[in-house]
Short mmCIF file of N, CA and C and ligand atoms in Angstrom, two decimals:
data_model
loop_
_atom_site.label_atom_id
_atom_site.label_comp_id
_atom_site.label_asym_id
_atom_site.label_seq_id
_atom_site.Cartn_x
_atom_site.Cartn_y
_atom_site.Cartn_z
N MET A 26 51.83 36.27 35.04
CA MET A 26 52.30 35.06 35.71
C MET A 26 52.36 33.87 34.74
N ALA A 27 53.32 33.02 34.94
CA ALA A 27 53.46 31.86 34.06
C ALA A 27 52.24 30.95 34.17
N LYS A 28 51.76 30.48 33.05
CA LYS A 28 50.70 29.48 33.07
C LYS A 28 51.35 28.13 33.37
N ARG A 29 50.71 27.38 34.25
CA ARG A 29 51.28 26.09 34.68
C ARG A 29 50.41 24.96 34.13
N ILE A 30 51.00 24.17 33.25
CA ILE A 30 50.24 23.18 32.48
C ILE A 30 50.81 21.78 32.73
N LEU A 31 49.93 20.86 33.15
CA LEU A 31 50.36 19.47 33.36
C LEU A 31 49.60 18.55 32.40
N LEU A 32 50.34 17.73 31.66
CA LEU A 32 49.74 16.76 30.75
C LEU A 32 49.73 15.41 31.45
N VAL A 33 48.62 14.70 31.35
CA VAL A 33 48.50 13.43 32.08
C VAL A 33 48.01 12.29 31.17
N CYS A 34 48.69 11.15 31.25
CA CYS A 34 48.19 9.92 30.60
C CYS A 34 48.34 8.77 31.58
N LEU A 35 48.34 7.55 31.10
CA LEU A 35 48.42 6.40 32.01
C LEU A 35 49.86 6.12 32.45
N GLY A 36 50.74 5.89 31.47
CA GLY A 36 52.10 5.46 31.81
C GLY A 36 53.12 6.58 31.89
N ASN A 37 52.78 7.74 31.34
CA ASN A 37 53.72 8.88 31.20
C ASN A 37 54.96 8.48 30.39
N ILE A 38 54.75 7.58 29.42
CA ILE A 38 55.86 7.25 28.51
C ILE A 38 55.52 7.42 27.03
N CYS A 39 54.24 7.61 26.69
CA CYS A 39 53.89 7.81 25.27
C CYS A 39 53.20 9.15 25.03
N ARG A 40 51.92 9.24 25.41
CA ARG A 40 51.12 10.41 25.00
C ARG A 40 51.49 11.68 25.76
N SER A 41 51.53 11.63 27.09
CA SER A 41 51.77 12.88 27.82
C SER A 41 53.20 13.41 27.67
N PRO A 42 54.22 12.55 27.59
CA PRO A 42 55.56 13.12 27.32
C PRO A 42 55.65 13.74 25.93
N LEU A 43 54.91 13.17 24.97
CA LEU A 43 54.89 13.79 23.63
C LEU A 43 54.30 15.20 23.72
N ALA A 44 53.15 15.32 24.38
CA ALA A 44 52.52 16.64 24.52
C ALA A 44 53.43 17.59 25.31
N ASP A 45 54.09 17.06 26.32
CA ASP A 45 55.03 17.81 27.16
C ASP A 45 56.19 18.36 26.29
N GLY A 46 56.83 17.47 25.54
CA GLY A 46 57.98 17.85 24.71
C GLY A 46 57.60 18.84 23.60
N LEU A 47 56.44 18.60 23.00
CA LEU A 47 55.98 19.51 21.94
C LEU A 47 55.69 20.90 22.51
N LEU A 48 55.02 20.92 23.65
CA LEU A 48 54.70 22.23 24.26
C LEU A 48 55.96 22.96 24.70
N LEU A 49 56.88 22.22 25.31
CA LEU A 49 58.14 22.85 25.75
C LEU A 49 58.86 23.48 24.56
N ARG A 50 58.89 22.72 23.45
CA ARG A 50 59.57 23.23 22.26
C ARG A 50 58.87 24.50 21.72
N LYS A 51 57.55 24.46 21.62
CA LYS A 51 56.82 25.59 21.04
C LYS A 51 56.86 26.81 21.95
N ILE A 52 56.80 26.57 23.26
CA ILE A 52 56.84 27.66 24.22
C ILE A 52 58.18 28.40 24.15
N LYS A 53 59.22 27.60 23.98
CA LYS A 53 60.56 28.18 23.84
C LYS A 53 60.67 28.95 22.52
N GLU A 54 60.25 28.32 21.44
CA GLU A 54 60.33 28.96 20.12
C GLU A 54 59.53 30.26 20.08
N GLN A 55 58.40 30.28 20.79
CA GLN A 55 57.50 31.44 20.71
C GLN A 55 57.66 32.37 21.91
N ASN A 56 58.66 32.05 22.76
CA ASN A 56 58.98 32.93 23.87
C ASN A 56 57.79 33.18 24.80
N LEU A 57 57.07 32.11 25.15
CA LEU A 57 55.89 32.22 26.00
C LEU A 57 56.27 31.90 27.45
N ASP A 58 55.47 32.44 28.38
CA ASP A 58 55.75 32.26 29.80
C ASP A 58 54.90 31.11 30.34
N ALA A 59 55.50 29.93 30.49
CA ALA A 59 54.74 28.76 30.94
C ALA A 59 55.63 27.77 31.66
N ILE A 60 55.00 27.04 32.57
CA ILE A 60 55.65 25.90 33.22
C ILE A 60 54.90 24.66 32.72
N VAL A 61 55.62 23.71 32.16
CA VAL A 61 55.00 22.54 31.55
C VAL A 61 55.62 21.28 32.14
N ASP A 62 54.76 20.31 32.44
CA ASP A 62 55.27 19.02 32.93
C ASP A 62 54.26 17.95 32.53
N SER A 63 54.62 16.68 32.77
CA SER A 63 53.67 15.60 32.50
C SER A 63 53.80 14.54 33.58
N ALA A 64 52.74 13.72 33.71
CA ALA A 64 52.72 12.67 34.72
C ALA A 64 51.79 11.57 34.25
N GLY A 65 51.94 10.39 34.87
CA GLY A 65 51.05 9.26 34.58
C GLY A 65 50.22 8.93 35.80
N THR A 66 49.03 8.39 35.59
CA THR A 66 48.22 7.99 36.74
C THR A 66 48.74 6.67 37.32
N ALA A 67 49.44 5.88 36.51
CA ALA A 67 49.97 4.59 36.97
C ALA A 67 51.41 4.74 37.45
N ASN A 68 51.84 3.73 38.19
CA ASN A 68 53.22 3.78 38.72
C ASN A 68 54.18 2.86 37.96
N TYR A 69 53.72 2.25 36.86
CA TYR A 69 54.52 1.21 36.18
C TYR A 69 55.89 1.70 35.72
N HIS A 70 55.99 2.93 35.27
CA HIS A 70 57.17 3.35 34.51
C HIS A 70 57.95 4.48 35.17
N ILE A 71 57.74 4.70 36.46
CA ILE A 71 58.38 5.81 37.17
C ILE A 71 59.89 5.81 36.93
N GLY A 72 60.43 6.96 36.57
CA GLY A 72 61.87 7.11 36.37
C GLY A 72 62.35 6.77 34.98
N LYS A 73 61.47 6.20 34.15
CA LYS A 73 61.90 5.78 32.81
C LYS A 73 61.79 6.90 31.79
N ALA A 74 62.63 6.82 30.76
CA ALA A 74 62.52 7.72 29.61
C ALA A 74 61.27 7.34 28.82
N PRO A 75 60.79 8.23 27.96
CA PRO A 75 59.65 7.87 27.12
C PRO A 75 59.94 6.63 26.27
N ASP A 76 58.87 5.97 25.83
CA ASP A 76 58.95 4.81 24.96
C ASP A 76 59.83 5.14 23.74
N ALA A 77 60.74 4.21 23.40
CA ALA A 77 61.71 4.45 22.32
C ALA A 77 61.01 4.77 21.00
N ARG A 78 59.84 4.16 20.78
CA ARG A 78 59.10 4.42 19.53
C ARG A 78 58.56 5.84 19.51
N MET A 79 58.15 6.34 20.67
CA MET A 79 57.66 7.73 20.75
C MET A 79 58.81 8.71 20.58
N ILE A 80 59.94 8.40 21.20
CA ILE A 80 61.13 9.25 21.06
C ILE A 80 61.52 9.35 19.59
N ARG A 81 61.54 8.19 18.90
CA ARG A 81 61.95 8.15 17.49
C ARG A 81 60.99 8.94 16.60
N THR A 82 59.70 8.74 16.81
CA THR A 82 58.70 9.44 16.00
C THR A 82 58.82 10.95 16.18
N ALA A 83 58.95 11.38 17.42
CA ALA A 83 59.04 12.82 17.69
C ALA A 83 60.35 13.39 17.12
N ALA A 84 61.43 12.63 17.24
CA ALA A 84 62.73 13.11 16.76
C ALA A 84 62.70 13.33 15.25
N LYS A 85 61.97 12.48 14.54
CA LYS A 85 61.82 12.63 13.09
C LYS A 85 61.25 14.00 12.73
N HIS A 86 60.45 14.54 13.64
CA HIS A 86 59.81 15.84 13.41
C HIS A 86 60.52 16.96 14.17
N GLY A 87 61.71 16.66 14.70
CA GLY A 87 62.50 17.71 15.35
C GLY A 87 62.11 18.02 16.78
N THR A 88 61.37 17.10 17.42
CA THR A 88 60.95 17.32 18.80
C THR A 88 61.68 16.33 19.72
N ALA A 89 62.45 16.85 20.66
CA ALA A 89 63.22 16.00 21.57
C ALA A 89 62.36 15.58 22.76
N LEU A 90 62.39 14.29 23.08
CA LEU A 90 61.68 13.78 24.26
C LEU A 90 62.60 12.99 25.18
N ASP A 91 63.82 12.73 24.73
CA ASP A 91 64.69 11.76 25.42
C ASP A 91 65.10 12.21 26.82
N PHE A 92 65.01 13.50 27.11
CA PHE A 92 65.43 14.01 28.42
C PHE A 92 64.33 13.89 29.47
N LEU A 93 63.12 13.53 29.06
CA LEU A 93 62.00 13.46 30.00
C LEU A 93 62.04 12.15 30.80
N ARG A 94 61.52 12.16 32.03
CA ARG A 94 61.45 10.96 32.86
C ARG A 94 60.06 10.84 33.46
N ALA A 95 59.55 9.61 33.47
CA ALA A 95 58.18 9.39 33.93
C ALA A 95 58.05 9.59 35.45
N ARG A 96 56.93 10.15 35.83
CA ARG A 96 56.59 10.24 37.25
C ARG A 96 55.09 10.01 37.40
N GLN A 97 54.66 9.76 38.62
CA GLN A 97 53.25 9.50 38.86
C GLN A 97 52.53 10.78 39.30
N PHE A 98 51.30 10.95 38.84
CA PHE A 98 50.46 12.07 39.25
C PHE A 98 50.17 11.97 40.75
N THR A 99 50.22 13.10 41.46
CA THR A 99 49.88 13.10 42.89
C THR A 99 48.91 14.25 43.19
N SER A 100 48.29 14.20 44.37
CA SER A 100 47.32 15.24 44.74
C SER A 100 47.99 16.61 44.83
N LYS A 101 49.30 16.64 45.07
CA LYS A 101 50.04 17.92 45.12
C LYS A 101 50.01 18.65 43.79
N ASP A 102 49.85 17.88 42.69
CA ASP A 102 49.82 18.50 41.37
C ASP A 102 48.67 19.51 41.24
N PHE A 103 47.63 19.33 42.05
CA PHE A 103 46.54 20.30 42.00
C PHE A 103 46.99 21.67 42.51
N GLN A 104 47.95 21.70 43.43
CA GLN A 104 48.48 22.99 43.90
C GLN A 104 49.48 23.58 42.92
N ASN A 105 50.20 22.72 42.24
CA ASN A 105 51.32 23.20 41.42
C ASN A 105 50.95 23.54 39.97
N PHE A 106 49.73 23.18 39.55
CA PHE A 106 49.34 23.42 38.15
C PHE A 106 47.96 24.06 38.07
N ASP A 107 47.77 24.87 37.00
CA ASP A 107 46.48 25.54 36.76
C ASP A 107 45.62 24.74 35.79
N HIS A 108 46.28 24.03 34.87
CA HIS A 108 45.57 23.27 33.85
C HIS A 108 46.08 21.83 33.91
N ILE A 109 45.19 20.91 34.20
CA ILE A 109 45.55 19.49 34.27
C ILE A 109 44.81 18.80 33.13
N LEU A 110 45.56 18.45 32.09
CA LEU A 110 44.96 18.05 30.82
C LEU A 110 45.15 16.55 30.61
N VAL A 111 44.03 15.85 30.55
CA VAL A 111 44.08 14.37 30.49
C VAL A 111 43.88 13.89 29.05
N MET A 112 44.47 12.73 28.77
CA MET A 112 44.42 12.18 27.41
C MET A 112 43.18 11.32 27.16
N ASP A 113 42.63 10.72 28.24
CA ASP A 113 41.42 9.89 28.03
C ASP A 113 40.53 9.87 29.27
N GLN A 114 39.39 9.21 29.11
CA GLN A 114 38.36 9.17 30.17
C GLN A 114 38.88 8.51 31.45
N SER A 115 39.65 7.46 31.26
CA SER A 115 40.17 6.74 32.41
C SER A 115 41.16 7.61 33.19
N ASN A 116 42.01 8.35 32.48
CA ASN A 116 42.93 9.28 33.15
C ASN A 116 42.12 10.28 33.96
N LYS A 117 41.02 10.76 33.37
CA LYS A 117 40.21 11.78 34.04
C LYS A 117 39.64 11.24 35.35
N ARG A 118 39.10 10.04 35.30
CA ARG A 118 38.55 9.43 36.52
C ARG A 118 39.62 9.29 37.60
N ASN A 119 40.80 8.83 37.19
CA ASN A 119 41.86 8.60 38.17
C ASN A 119 42.40 9.89 38.76
N VAL A 120 42.48 10.93 37.95
CA VAL A 120 42.94 12.23 38.45
C VAL A 120 41.89 12.81 39.41
N LEU A 121 40.62 12.70 39.02
CA LEU A 121 39.56 13.29 39.85
C LEU A 121 39.42 12.60 41.21
N LYS A 122 39.85 11.35 41.29
CA LYS A 122 39.84 10.64 42.59
C LYS A 122 40.72 11.35 43.61
N LEU A 123 41.74 12.06 43.13
CA LEU A 123 42.69 12.72 44.04
C LEU A 123 42.35 14.20 44.27
N ALA A 124 41.29 14.68 43.63
CA ALA A 124 40.89 16.08 43.82
C ALA A 124 40.29 16.26 45.21
N GLN A 125 40.60 17.39 45.85
CA GLN A 125 40.08 17.63 47.19
C GLN A 125 39.04 18.74 47.24
N THR A 126 39.03 19.61 46.25
CA THR A 126 38.10 20.74 46.24
C THR A 126 37.48 20.88 44.85
N GLN A 127 36.45 21.72 44.78
CA GLN A 127 35.85 21.98 43.47
C GLN A 127 36.82 22.72 42.56
N ASP A 128 37.65 23.57 43.17
CA ASP A 128 38.67 24.26 42.37
C ASP A 128 39.62 23.26 41.73
N ASP A 129 39.98 22.23 42.50
CA ASP A 129 40.83 21.16 41.94
C ASP A 129 40.13 20.54 40.73
N GLU A 130 38.86 20.18 40.92
CA GLU A 130 38.12 19.49 39.85
C GLU A 130 38.03 20.33 38.59
N LYS A 131 37.89 21.63 38.79
CA LYS A 131 37.74 22.54 37.63
C LYS A 131 38.99 22.62 36.78
N LYS A 132 40.12 22.25 37.36
CA LYS A 132 41.38 22.32 36.60
C LYS A 132 41.53 21.18 35.58
N VAL A 133 40.70 20.16 35.72
CA VAL A 133 40.87 18.96 34.91
C VAL A 133 40.05 19.07 33.61
N GLU A 134 40.74 18.98 32.48
CA GLU A 134 40.08 19.07 31.17
C GLU A 134 40.65 18.01 30.24
N PHE A 135 39.87 17.70 29.20
CA PHE A 135 40.41 16.85 28.15
C PHE A 135 41.37 17.65 27.29
N PHE A 136 42.57 17.14 27.12
CA PHE A 136 43.58 17.80 26.28
C PHE A 136 43.02 18.09 24.88
N LEU A 137 42.30 17.11 24.30
CA LEU A 137 41.83 17.29 22.91
C LEU A 137 40.67 18.28 22.80
N ASP A 138 40.09 18.68 23.94
CA ASP A 138 39.03 19.70 23.87
C ASP A 138 39.57 21.03 23.34
N TYR A 139 40.88 21.23 23.44
CA TYR A 139 41.45 22.47 22.87
C TYR A 139 41.41 22.45 21.35
N LEU A 140 41.43 21.27 20.77
CA LEU A 140 41.37 21.14 19.30
C LEU A 140 39.93 20.91 18.85
N TYR A 141 39.20 20.07 19.58
CA TYR A 141 37.81 19.74 19.24
C TYR A 141 36.94 20.05 20.46
N PRO A 142 36.55 21.32 20.63
CA PRO A 142 35.90 21.76 21.87
C PRO A 142 34.67 20.93 22.26
N HIS A 143 34.60 20.64 23.56
CA HIS A 143 33.44 20.00 24.20
C HIS A 143 33.16 18.58 23.73
N GLN A 144 34.08 17.97 23.01
CA GLN A 144 33.77 16.63 22.49
C GLN A 144 34.31 15.51 23.37
N GLN A 145 35.17 15.87 24.31
CA GLN A 145 35.75 14.88 25.22
C GLN A 145 36.39 13.71 24.46
N LEU A 146 37.06 14.03 23.36
CA LEU A 146 37.72 12.99 22.58
C LEU A 146 39.01 12.56 23.27
N GLU A 147 39.40 11.32 23.00
CA GLU A 147 40.60 10.75 23.63
C GLU A 147 41.76 10.71 22.65
N VAL A 148 42.97 10.90 23.14
CA VAL A 148 44.16 10.62 22.35
C VAL A 148 44.36 9.11 22.43
N PRO A 149 44.31 8.40 21.29
CA PRO A 149 44.44 6.93 21.36
C PRO A 149 45.80 6.52 21.90
N ASP A 150 45.77 5.49 22.73
CA ASP A 150 47.01 4.99 23.31
C ASP A 150 47.75 4.16 22.26
N PRO A 151 48.96 4.58 21.85
CA PRO A 151 49.66 3.84 20.79
C PRO A 151 50.50 2.68 21.31
N TYR A 152 50.48 2.45 22.63
CA TYR A 152 51.43 1.53 23.26
C TYR A 152 51.43 0.15 22.62
N TYR A 153 50.25 -0.38 22.29
CA TYR A 153 50.18 -1.71 21.66
C TYR A 153 50.00 -1.60 20.15
N GLY A 154 50.31 -0.41 19.60
CA GLY A 154 50.07 -0.16 18.19
C GLY A 154 51.31 -0.25 17.32
N THR A 155 51.15 0.20 16.07
CA THR A 155 52.21 0.15 15.06
C THR A 155 52.90 1.52 14.97
N SER A 156 53.94 1.57 14.13
CA SER A 156 54.63 2.86 13.96
C SER A 156 53.69 3.88 13.32
N GLU A 157 52.72 3.41 12.52
CA GLU A 157 51.72 4.33 11.95
C GLU A 157 50.86 4.93 13.06
N ASP A 158 50.57 4.14 14.07
CA ASP A 158 49.78 4.66 15.20
C ASP A 158 50.57 5.74 15.94
N PHE A 159 51.86 5.52 16.11
CA PHE A 159 52.69 6.54 16.77
C PHE A 159 52.73 7.82 15.94
N GLU A 160 52.85 7.68 14.62
CA GLU A 160 52.86 8.85 13.74
C GLU A 160 51.51 9.60 13.82
N ALA A 161 50.40 8.86 13.82
CA ALA A 161 49.08 9.49 13.90
C ALA A 161 48.92 10.25 15.22
N VAL A 162 49.42 9.67 16.30
CA VAL A 162 49.35 10.34 17.60
C VAL A 162 50.20 11.61 17.57
N TYR A 163 51.36 11.52 16.92
CA TYR A 163 52.20 12.73 16.81
C TYR A 163 51.44 13.85 16.09
N GLN A 164 50.82 13.53 14.96
CA GLN A 164 50.12 14.56 14.18
C GLN A 164 48.98 15.18 14.98
N LEU A 165 48.25 14.33 15.69
CA LEU A 165 47.12 14.80 16.50
C LEU A 165 47.59 15.72 17.64
N VAL A 166 48.62 15.28 18.34
CA VAL A 166 49.11 16.04 19.49
C VAL A 166 49.80 17.33 19.03
N ASP A 167 50.42 17.29 17.86
CA ASP A 167 51.02 18.50 17.28
C ASP A 167 49.94 19.55 17.04
N GLN A 168 48.84 19.14 16.43
CA GLN A 168 47.72 20.07 16.17
C GLN A 168 47.09 20.57 17.47
N ALA A 169 46.93 19.65 18.42
CA ALA A 169 46.27 20.02 19.68
C ALA A 169 47.14 20.99 20.49
N THR A 170 48.46 20.83 20.43
CA THR A 170 49.32 21.78 21.18
C THR A 170 49.28 23.16 20.52
N ASP A 171 49.17 23.21 19.19
CA ASP A 171 48.99 24.52 18.53
C ASP A 171 47.70 25.18 19.00
N ALA A 172 46.62 24.40 19.03
CA ALA A 172 45.31 24.94 19.45
C ALA A 172 45.36 25.39 20.90
N LEU A 173 46.04 24.62 21.74
CA LEU A 173 46.16 24.97 23.16
C LEU A 173 46.91 26.31 23.33
N ILE A 174 47.99 26.45 22.61
CA ILE A 174 48.77 27.70 22.70
C ILE A 174 47.92 28.89 22.23
N GLN A 175 47.21 28.68 21.13
CA GLN A 175 46.34 29.75 20.62
C GLN A 175 45.34 30.17 21.70
N LYS A 176 44.69 29.20 22.29
CA LYS A 176 43.63 29.47 23.28
C LYS A 176 44.19 30.08 24.57
N LEU A 177 45.24 29.48 25.12
CA LEU A 177 45.72 29.92 26.43
C LEU A 177 46.58 31.18 26.38
N PHE A 178 47.25 31.41 25.25
CA PHE A 178 48.19 32.54 25.22
C PHE A 178 47.79 33.68 24.32
N HIS A 179 46.87 33.44 23.39
CA HIS A 179 46.55 34.49 22.42
C HIS A 179 45.10 34.94 22.44
N GLU A 180 44.27 34.28 23.23
CA GLU A 180 42.84 34.66 23.22
C GLU A 180 42.38 35.20 24.55
N HIS A 181 43.34 35.59 25.42
CA HIS A 181 42.92 36.14 26.71
C HIS A 181 43.52 37.50 26.99
P1 LIG B 228 50.81 6.22 27.80
O1 LIG B 228 50.86 4.76 27.17
O2 LIG B 228 49.70 6.20 28.84
O3 LIG B 228 50.48 7.08 26.64
O4 LIG B 228 52.17 6.49 28.40
C1 LIG B 228 50.99 3.60 27.94
C2 LIG B 228 52.22 3.20 28.36
C3 LIG B 228 52.37 2.03 29.08
C4 LIG B 228 51.25 1.26 29.37
C5 LIG B 228 50.02 1.67 28.94
C6 LIG B 228 49.88 2.84 28.23
N1 LIG B 228 51.40 0.05 30.06
O5 LIG B 228 50.41 -0.66 30.24
O6 LIG B 228 52.52 -0.27 30.51
#
């Protein structure tokens, strides 16, 4: 059965669409069976394309993000996804507020725990940052998506 993976950040215009686009690209390249999507806990940017700076940074590395559109995380996402991967502590709190069962809660993990297990590290929000910050986030999320694919598709 396809693994269903949801990436979550605050606005769904920088970090989670990057992870979404990178995973979609790698899953296609590696012919893996997965459903991937992303969402934001906030409603500020619903319907918008990812941040132009994030699109540009990803495009430089051959990863397309321009087709993605922001949406807000909802409690229904607990039924539609097996892995709900958050970018920071605040995302985690907001997602867990909508959990209805312990099974729901168990689906929520830190995205970076796939790269740095059990450390609960956050992907820094580049929104108020420089182009170097966007590049650093790209490198981090690129590594973390490789680690995630290794763990979810090759170690079970
Ligand atoms: P993201 O970044 O959560 O990685 O999409 C942000 C985007 C927008 C805002 C904050 C963070 N904002 O405050 O509008």
